[in-house]
Structures are given as structure tokens and as C-alpha cells.
CSV table of C-alpha atoms and ligand atoms in Angstrom, one decimal:
chain,number,residue,atom,x,y,z
A,1,UNK,CA,0.0,0.0,0.0
A,2,UNK,CA,1.5,3.4,-0.9
A,3,UNK,CA,2.1,5.9,1.8
A,4,UNK,CA,-0.5,8.7,1.6
A,5,UNK,CA,0.8,12.2,1.5
A,6,UNK,CA,-1.2,15.5,2.1
A,7,UNK,CA,0.2,18.9,1.5
A,8,UNK,CA,-1.1,22.4,2.5
A,9,UNK,CA,0.2,25.9,2.4
A,10,UNK,CA,-0.7,28.7,4.8
A,11,UNK,CA,0.8,32.1,4.6
A,12,UNK,CA,3.5,31.3,2.0
A,13,UNK,CA,5.1,32.3,-1.2
A,14,UNK,CA,4.8,28.8,-2.8
A,15,UNK,CA,8.7,28.4,-2.9
A,16,UNK,CA,8.7,25.4,-0.6
A,17,UNK,CA,6.1,23.6,-2.8
A,18,UNK,CA,8.1,24.3,-5.9
A,19,UNK,CA,11.2,22.8,-4.1
A,20,UNK,CA,9.2,19.6,-3.7
A,21,UNK,CA,8.6,19.6,-7.5
A,22,UNK,CA,12.3,20.4,-8.0
A,23,UNK,CA,13.4,17.1,-6.4
A,24,UNK,CA,13.6,15.6,-9.9
A,25,UNK,CA,14.7,12.2,-10.5
A,26,UNK,CA,15.1,11.0,-6.9
A,27,UNK,CA,11.4,11.8,-6.5
A,28,UNK,CA,10.7,9.3,-9.4
A,29,UNK,CA,12.5,6.7,-7.5
A,30,UNK,CA,10.3,6.9,-4.4
A,31,UNK,CA,7.2,8.0,-6.2
A,32,UNK,CA,5.7,4.4,-6.6
A,33,UNK,CA,5.7,4.2,-2.7
A,34,UNK,CA,3.8,7.4,-2.4
A,35,UNK,CA,0.2,8.6,-3.1
A,36,UNK,CA,-0.4,12.3,-3.1
A,37,UNK,CA,-4.0,12.7,-1.8
A,38,UNK,CA,-4.1,16.4,-1.3
A,39,UNK,CA,-1.9,19.3,-2.6
A,40,UNK,CA,-3.5,22.6,-3.5
A,41,UNK,CA,-0.4,23.7,-5.5
A,42,UNK,CA,-1.0,20.7,-8.0
A,43,UNK,CA,-4.6,19.7,-7.5
A,44,UNK,CA,-7.8,21.8,-7.2
A,45,UNK,CA,-9.1,21.3,-3.7
A,46,UNK,CA,-11.6,23.9,-2.5
A,47,UNK,CA,-13.0,25.1,0.8
A,48,UNK,CA,-16.7,24.4,0.7
A,49,UNK,CA,-16.2,21.3,-1.6
A,50,UNK,CA,-15.5,21.1,-5.3
A,51,UNK,CA,-19.0,22.3,-6.2
A,52,UNK,CA,-19.8,24.2,-3.1
A,53,UNK,CA,-21.6,21.3,-1.6
A,54,UNK,CA,-20.1,21.7,1.9
A,55,UNK,CA,-20.4,25.4,2.7
A,56,UNK,CA,-17.6,26.7,5.0
A,57,UNK,CA,-16.1,23.2,5.4
A,58,UNK,CA,-12.5,22.4,4.6
A,59,UNK,CA,-12.1,18.8,3.6
A,60,UNK,CA,-8.7,17.4,3.9
A,61,UNK,CA,-8.3,13.6,3.3
A,62,UNK,CA,-6.6,11.5,5.8
A,63,UNK,CA,-2.9,10.8,5.1
A,64,UNK,CA,0.1,9.2,6.7
A,65,UNK,CA,2.4,12.1,6.2
A,66,UNK,CA,1.3,15.8,6.0
A,67,UNK,CA,3.6,18.6,4.7
A,68,UNK,CA,2.7,22.1,5.7
A,69,UNK,CA,4.4,25.3,4.6
A,70,UNK,CA,3.8,28.9,5.5
A,71,UNK,CA,3.2,30.6,8.9
A,72,UNK,CA,-0.1,31.4,10.6
A,73,UNK,CA,-1.1,35.0,9.8
A,74,UNK,CA,-4.9,34.7,10.0
A,75,UNK,CA,-7.8,32.6,11.3
A,76,UNK,CA,-8.1,30.5,8.1
A,77,UNK,CA,-4.4,29.5,8.4
A,78,UNK,CA,-5.1,28.3,11.9
A,79,UNK,CA,-8.0,26.3,10.9
A,80,UNK,CA,-6.1,24.6,8.0
A,81,UNK,CA,-3.2,23.8,10.4
A,82,UNK,CA,-5.5,22.3,13.0
A,83,UNK,CA,-7.4,20.3,10.3
A,84,UNK,CA,-4.1,19.0,8.9
A,85,UNK,CA,-3.0,17.9,12.4
A,86,UNK,CA,-6.3,15.9,12.8
A,87,UNK,CA,-6.0,14.2,9.4
A,88,UNK,CA,-2.3,13.2,9.2
A,89,UNK,CA,-0.2,10.9,11.4
A,90,UNK,CA,3.1,12.7,11.0
A,91,UNK,CA,3.2,16.4,10.4
A,92,UNK,CA,6.2,17.9,8.7
A,93,UNK,CA,6.7,21.7,8.9
A,94,UNK,CA,8.5,22.8,5.7
A,95,UNK,CA,10.4,26.0,5.4
A,96,UNK,CA,11.4,29.0,7.5
A,97,UNK,CA,7.8,30.3,7.5
A,98,UNK,CA,6.3,27.2,9.0
A,99,UNK,CA,9.1,26.6,11.5
A,100,UNK,CA,10.0,30.1,12.6
A,101,UNK,CA,7.5,32.6,10.9
A,102,UNK,CA,10.0,33.3,8.1
A,103,UNK,CA,9.9,36.7,6.2
A,104,UNK,CA,6.1,37.3,7.0
A,105,UNK,CA,6.9,37.4,10.6
A,106,UNK,CA,8.9,40.6,10.2
A,107,UNK,CA,5.5,42.0,10.4
A,108,UNK,CA,5.6,41.0,14.1
A,109,UNK,CA,7.5,44.2,14.8
A,110,UNK,CA,4.2,46.1,14.2
A,111,UNK,CA,0.7,46.0,15.5
A,112,UNK,CA,-2.0,44.8,13.1
A,113,UNK,CA,-3.5,48.2,13.2
A,114,UNK,CA,-0.2,49.8,12.1
A,115,UNK,CA,0.2,47.3,9.3
A,116,UNK,CA,-3.3,48.1,8.0
A,117,UNK,CA,-2.7,51.8,8.2
A,118,UNK,CA,0.6,51.5,6.3
A,119,UNK,CA,-0.9,49.3,3.6
A,120,UNK,CA,-4.1,51.1,2.9
A,121,UNK,CA,-3.6,54.6,4.1
A,122,UNK,CA,0.0,55.8,4.5
A,123,UNK,CA,2.1,54.3,1.8
A,124,UNK,CA,3.1,57.1,-0.6
A,125,UNK,CA,2.2,55.1,-3.8
A,126,UNK,CA,-1.3,54.1,-2.6
A,127,UNK,CA,-4.3,56.2,-2.7
A,128,UNK,CA,-6.0,56.1,0.7
A,129,UNK,CA,-8.4,53.2,0.6
A,130,UNK,CA,-11.2,51.7,2.8
A,131,UNK,CA,-9.9,48.5,4.4
A,132,UNK,CA,-11.5,45.5,2.6
A,133,UNK,CA,-13.1,43.0,5.1
A,134,UNK,CA,-15.9,41.2,3.2
A,135,UNK,CA,-15.3,37.4,3.3
A,136,UNK,CA,-11.7,37.8,4.3
A,137,UNK,CA,-10.2,35.8,7.2
A,138,UNK,CA,-9.4,37.9,10.3
A,139,UNK,CA,-5.8,38.7,10.8
A,140,UNK,CA,-4.3,37.5,14.0
A,141,UNK,CA,-2.2,39.8,16.3
A,142,UNK,CA,1.0,38.0,15.4
A,143,UNK,CA,2.4,35.7,12.7
A,144,UNK,CA,3.0,32.3,14.4
A,145,UNK,CA,5.1,29.3,13.5
A,146,UNK,CA,3.0,26.2,12.9
A,147,UNK,CA,4.5,24.5,16.0
A,148,UNK,CA,2.9,27.4,18.1
A,149,UNK,CA,-0.5,26.2,17.1
A,150,UNK,CA,-0.2,22.4,16.6
A,151,UNK,CA,2.3,19.7,17.3
A,152,UNK,CA,5.0,19.3,14.6
A,153,UNK,CA,6.8,16.0,14.3
A,154,UNK,CA,9.5,16.9,11.8
A,155,UNK,CA,11.1,20.2,10.9
A,156,UNK,CA,12.6,21.0,7.4
A,157,UNK,CA,13.9,24.5,7.7
A,158,UNK,CA,15.2,26.9,5.0
A,159,UNK,CA,13.8,29.5,2.7
A,160,UNK,CA,13.1,27.5,0.7
A,161,UNK,CA,14.0,24.2,2.2
A,162,UNK,CA,16.1,22.0,-0.1
A,163,UNK,CA,15.1,19.1,-2.4
A,164,UNK,CA,17.6,16.9,-0.7
A,165,UNK,CA,16.0,17.5,2.7
A,166,UNK,CA,12.6,16.6,1.3
A,167,UNK,CA,14.0,13.3,-0.1
A,168,UNK,CA,15.9,12.5,3.2
A,169,UNK,CA,12.7,13.3,5.2
A,170,UNK,CA,10.4,11.1,3.0
A,171,UNK,CA,13.0,8.3,2.9
A,172,UNK,CA,13.3,8.3,6.6
A,173,UNK,CA,9.5,8.3,7.2
A,174,UNK,CA,9.1,5.5,4.8
A,175,UNK,CA,11.5,3.4,7.0
A,176,UNK,CA,9.4,4.6,10.0
A,177,UNK,CA,12.0,7.1,11.3
A,178,UNK,CA,11.9,10.9,11.8
A,179,UNK,CA,14.7,13.0,10.2
A,180,UNK,CA,16.7,14.8,12.9
A,181,UNK,CA,19.1,17.4,11.8
A,182,UNK,CA,22.4,17.7,13.7
A,183,UNK,CA,23.0,20.9,15.7
A,184,UNK,CA,25.7,22.5,13.6
A,185,UNK,CA,26.1,26.1,12.4
A,186,UNK,CA,26.6,27.2,8.8
A,187,UNK,CA,30.2,28.2,9.9
A,188,UNK,CA,30.9,24.7,11.2
A,189,UNK,CA,30.4,23.5,7.5
A,190,UNK,CA,31.8,26.5,5.8
A,191,UNK,CA,35.3,25.8,4.4
A,192,UNK,CA,36.3,29.5,4.0
A,193,UNK,CA,39.6,30.7,5.6
A,194,UNK,CA,39.2,32.5,9.0
A,195,UNK,CA,41.9,34.8,10.4
A,196,UNK,CA,39.8,35.9,13.5
A,197,UNK,CA,40.0,39.6,12.5
A,198,UNK,CA,38.0,41.7,10.1
A,199,UNK,CA,38.2,44.9,8.1
A,200,UNK,CA,36.5,47.6,10.0
A,201,UNK,CA,33.5,48.6,7.8
A,202,UNK,CA,30.5,46.5,7.2
A,203,UNK,CA,29.9,46.4,3.4
A,204,UNK,CA,26.7,46.4,1.4
A,205,UNK,CA,25.7,42.8,0.4
A,206,UNK,CA,25.8,43.5,-3.4
A,207,UNK,CA,29.5,44.7,-3.3
A,208,UNK,CA,31.5,41.9,-4.9
A,209,UNK,CA,33.7,40.0,-2.4
A,210,UNK,CA,37.4,39.5,-2.9
A,211,UNK,CA,37.1,36.0,-4.4
A,212,UNK,CA,39.4,35.4,-7.4
A,213,UNK,CA,37.8,32.9,-9.7
A,214,UNK,CA,40.9,30.6,-9.8
A,215,UNK,CA,41.2,30.4,-5.9
A,216,UNK,CA,39.8,27.3,-4.2
A,217,UNK,CA,37.1,28.1,-1.5
A,218,UNK,CA,39.5,27.0,1.3
A,219,UNK,CA,41.9,29.8,0.4
A,220,UNK,CA,39.3,32.5,0.2
A,221,UNK,CA,38.8,34.7,3.3
A,222,UNK,CA,35.7,34.3,5.3
A,223,UNK,CA,33.0,36.7,4.0
A,224,UNK,CA,32.3,38.1,7.5
A,225,UNK,CA,36.0,38.9,7.9
A,226,UNK,CA,35.8,40.7,4.6
A,227,UNK,CA,33.1,42.9,6.2
A,228,UNK,CA,29.9,41.2,4.8
A,229,UNK,CA,27.1,40.5,7.3
A,230,UNK,CA,27.0,36.7,7.2
A,231,UNK,CA,24.7,35.0,9.6
A,232,UNK,CA,26.6,31.7,9.4
A,233,UNK,CA,27.6,31.7,13.1
A,234,UNK,CA,24.0,31.7,14.3
A,235,UNK,CA,22.3,29.7,11.5
A,236,UNK,CA,21.5,26.0,11.5
A,237,UNK,CA,23.5,24.2,8.8
A,238,UNK,CA,21.6,21.8,6.6
A,239,UNK,CA,21.5,23.5,3.2
A,240,UNK,CA,24.7,22.2,1.7
A,241,UNK,CA,23.5,18.8,0.4
A,242,UNK,CA,26.0,16.1,0.0
A,243,UNK,CA,28.9,18.4,-0.5
A,244,UNK,CA,28.1,20.2,2.8
A,245,UNK,CA,29.2,23.6,1.5
A,246,UNK,CA,26.4,26.0,2.5
A,247,UNK,CA,24.2,27.0,-0.4
A,248,UNK,CA,24.8,30.8,-0.5
A,249,UNK,CA,28.5,30.5,0.3
A,250,UNK,CA,28.9,28.3,-2.7
A,251,UNK,CA,27.2,31.1,-4.7
A,252,UNK,CA,29.7,33.7,-3.2
A,253,UNK,CA,27.0,35.3,-1.0
A,254,UNK,CA,26.8,35.6,2.7
A,255,UNK,CA,24.4,33.5,4.7
A,256,UNK,CA,21.2,35.4,5.4
A,257,UNK,CA,20.0,33.0,8.1
A,258,UNK,CA,17.2,31.2,6.4
A,259,UNK,CA,17.7,27.7,8.1
A,260,UNK,CA,17.0,29.5,11.4
A,261,UNK,CA,18.1,28.6,14.9
A,262,UNK,CA,20.8,26.1,15.6
A,263,UNK,CA,19.0,25.0,18.7
A,264,UNK,CA,15.8,25.8,20.5
A,265,UNK,CA,15.8,28.9,22.7
A,266,UNK,CA,19.0,30.5,20.9
A,267,UNK,CA,18.9,34.2,20.6
A,268,UNK,CA,20.4,35.1,17.2
A,269,UNK,CA,20.5,38.8,17.9
A,270,UNK,CA,22.8,38.5,20.9
A,271,UNK,CA,24.8,35.7,19.5
A,272,UNK,CA,25.4,37.6,16.2
A,273,UNK,CA,26.4,40.7,18.0
A,274,UNK,CA,28.9,38.7,20.0
A,275,UNK,CA,30.2,37.1,16.8
A,276,UNK,CA,30.7,40.4,15.1
A,277,UNK,CA,32.4,42.0,18.1
A,278,UNK,CA,34.7,39.0,18.5
A,279,UNK,CA,36.4,39.8,15.2
A,280,UNK,CA,36.4,43.6,15.7
A,281,UNK,CA,33.2,44.6,13.8
A,282,UNK,CA,31.0,47.0,15.4
A,283,UNK,CA,27.4,45.7,15.3
A,284,UNK,CA,26.0,49.2,15.8
A,285,UNK,CA,27.0,50.0,12.2
A,286,UNK,CA,24.0,47.8,11.1
A,287,UNK,CA,20.8,49.6,10.7
A,288,UNK,CA,17.8,47.8,12.2
A,289,UNK,CA,19.7,45.0,13.8
A,290,UNK,CA,16.5,43.5,15.3
A,291,UNK,CA,15.1,42.8,11.9
A,292,UNK,CA,18.4,41.8,10.3
A,293,UNK,CA,19.3,39.2,12.9
A,294,UNK,CA,15.7,37.8,13.2
A,295,UNK,CA,14.9,38.0,9.5
A,296,UNK,CA,13.6,34.5,9.2
A,297,UNK,CA,12.8,33.7,12.8
A,298,UNK,CA,10.4,36.4,14.0
A,299,UNK,CA,7.7,34.1,15.4
A,300,UNK,CA,7.7,32.4,18.8
A,301,UNK,CA,8.0,35.8,20.5
A,302,UNK,CA,11.3,36.9,19.0
A,303,UNK,CA,9.9,40.0,17.3
A,304,UNK,CA,7.3,42.2,18.9
A,305,UNK,CA,6.2,45.7,18.5
A,306,UNK,CA,8.4,48.1,20.6
A,307,UNK,CA,6.7,50.3,23.1
A,308,UNK,CA,6.2,53.8,21.6
A,309,UNK,CA,9.0,56.2,22.7
A,310,UNK,CA,7.6,59.4,24.3
B,1,SF4,S1,10.1,29.5,3.7
B,1,SF4,FE1,10.6,30.9,2.0
B,1,SF4,S2,10.2,29.7,0.2
B,1,SF4,FE2,9.2,28.7,1.9
B,1,SF4,S3,7.2,29.4,1.8
B,1,SF4,FE3,8.2,30.7,3.3
B,1,SF4,S4,9.0,32.5,2.0
B,1,SF4,FE4,8.4,30.9,0.6
B,2,SF4,S1,30.9,33.9,8.7
B,2,SF4,FE1,30.0,33.1,6.8
B,2,SF4,S2,31.7,33.1,5.4
B,2,SF4,FE2,32.6,33.2,7.4
B,2,SF4,S3,33.0,31.0,8.0
B,2,SF4,FE3,31.0,31.6,8.7
B,2,SF4,S4,29.5,31.0,7.1
B,2,SF4,FE4,31.6,31.1,6.1
B,3,SF4,S1,23.7,29.6,3.4
B,3,SF4,FE1,22.3,30.5,5.0
B,3,SF4,S2,20.9,31.7,3.9
B,3,SF4,FE2,21.9,30.4,2.3
B,3,SF4,S3,20.6,28.6,2.2
B,3,SF4,FE3,22.1,28.2,3.7
B,3,SF4,S4,21.1,28.8,5.7
B,3,SF4,FE4,20.0,29.8,4.1
């Protein structure tokens, strides 16, 4: 009997679903063992039934494994997450949004009232506009990770996660095991050369690093020591696939932190400020440090509106 898989997306960009479709040939190898019973990105599944026969009802078929991407921004997202939890045996949270709030959770620095005011009233390029509310789900006060609302059994972080992790997770689950990622930082797996001291200025990310094309990566100086804001010291490493070289570093770009926390309870803002100071870079040069260091992990209470200064 094939293993039944259901997939749902909450507040998401769809990148994590596309990553599953990007798995390519390895997916063909495991496909005979799988049956996708629900996947809105590929199949037309409607709230209220295909022909509106169940008004207001969400029908998710029962499945062995459920993948869920996106964070919880509004009451419909919460309902879908709860329904998935009821219908699947093993729930896998996919991507930074589902695991830590992801980019949408940057909104947690503002109140819902402020966000609505900015979007419909105050943005220079928008004509002031009544706030639409007909038939729209109510926004929640905060963007939450899926694990804040229902129990999650397996976490596949990343923005997006990687095709390799999807395959590893599915293969492990087919054997009755849950994929557990080791607690390593991106720096632990990065082969770049460290000298424990940096240039003094923090550079803009689009400035080209000193990385001659003919130099092997092991001989090129660490990007943070070159003055780029690289979140490798505070980011969970699992994006490098078999080679283990972190995905962005391989592309000559600093790590932006998309695989989230190395361990539960970590505070990336404090840890990153310590890492920068330890090589002589002044973290105060970075505008909006709270957002930069929590860019993908703003749920679970890490980002909140600051009290107004008087
Ligand atoms: S983690 Fe990134 S790719 Fe995945 S849904 Fe969120 S924004 Fe999109
Ligand atoms: S700070 Fe960035 S470039 Fe430097 S070792 Fe860590 S991951 Fe590599
Ligand atoms: S290097 Fe950092 S930002 Fe890039 S994919 Fe890996 S964890 Fe994400």
C-alpha cells in the first residue's frame, strides 16, 4: 500500500512547494511508494467542496504524512493547520515560515492596526483606501510558526528548504524514522579561511567579495571577515546537500540565516552581536539589527512591536 501524503500551504510564497517539485529524479525513485492525496499547488481542492456542496467546510483527506508550509497569519491559516494535524499521522513543517515565521513574521515588529494603516492609508504610492473585510479571514495579532499552534513531528527549515531534505525526510519516514538534523552552524560546515580579525567597515551585500575565480574556496577569506554581514555563526546548517558547502557561500553570497536557529531557545541577535564583536566589527553599524538578525525567525515571540517612545 502506498504511503498517503497530504500537503497544505498557509501564509506562504509557494517556494517550498516548488522545491518539492524540484526534487527531480530522486522523487521518481520513491514515487511508486507514495500517493499524493491532497496538494493545492497541484490539485484543485476547494474550501466548501468542489461544487460548493459543503459550505464553509474544509475537507482534507486522511494521510500518513502531512507537509505544511507557511506561517499562521490569519484565522483561516489556523483552521487549516488544525485540520491537517487531525488528518495526518506525521506532520512535517516545511520552510522557515512554517518553522520560525519566516519573512512574513517581520510584520511582528508592528501591530495589526499599524500594518493596515501602512498598507491602505500611509504608503506614498497608494491612494487612501477603505480596508477590505468582506469574506476575508481575520488577521491574528502575530504571525505564528506552525509549532505554536499544533504539534509538529519533523522540521525541514530553509527559505526555501532543499530538495535533498525533502528526499531525506520522506525516505526516513518510509522506514518509520523521523529526520533529525544535527545541531551544527553554517560556519561549522563552511570551508572558507578564517583569520579571526576583520576589516572595520560593514559592506553592502551587493558589493563583490574578494574572491578570485581561480582560488579554491578554502583559500578565500571568510566573508564576514571581509566585512559582509554573514549569519553563518547563528544559523543551522543543513542547506549544503552532500557536499556540505552552505548553499549561499557556494554562490559567493553571505548566509542570510534562512535555516533558522541552531538550537531551540537560541537568541540570534545577541549571538550575532557577539560574533561580530569578536572579530572587531561594530554591530552598531548595522541599521535595524533586530530585523536583520531575526529576518527568518520572527515568530515564537522573537519579534514584537516596541513600546512607543515618548
Ligand atoms: S520558507 Fe521561504 S520559500 Fe518557503 S514558503 Fe516561506 S517564503 Fe516561501
Ligand atoms: S561567517 Fe560566513 S563566510 Fe565566514 S565562515 Fe561563517 S559562514 Fe563562512
Ligand atoms: S547559506 Fe544561509 S541563507 Fe543560504 S541557504 Fe544556507 S542557511 Fe539559508
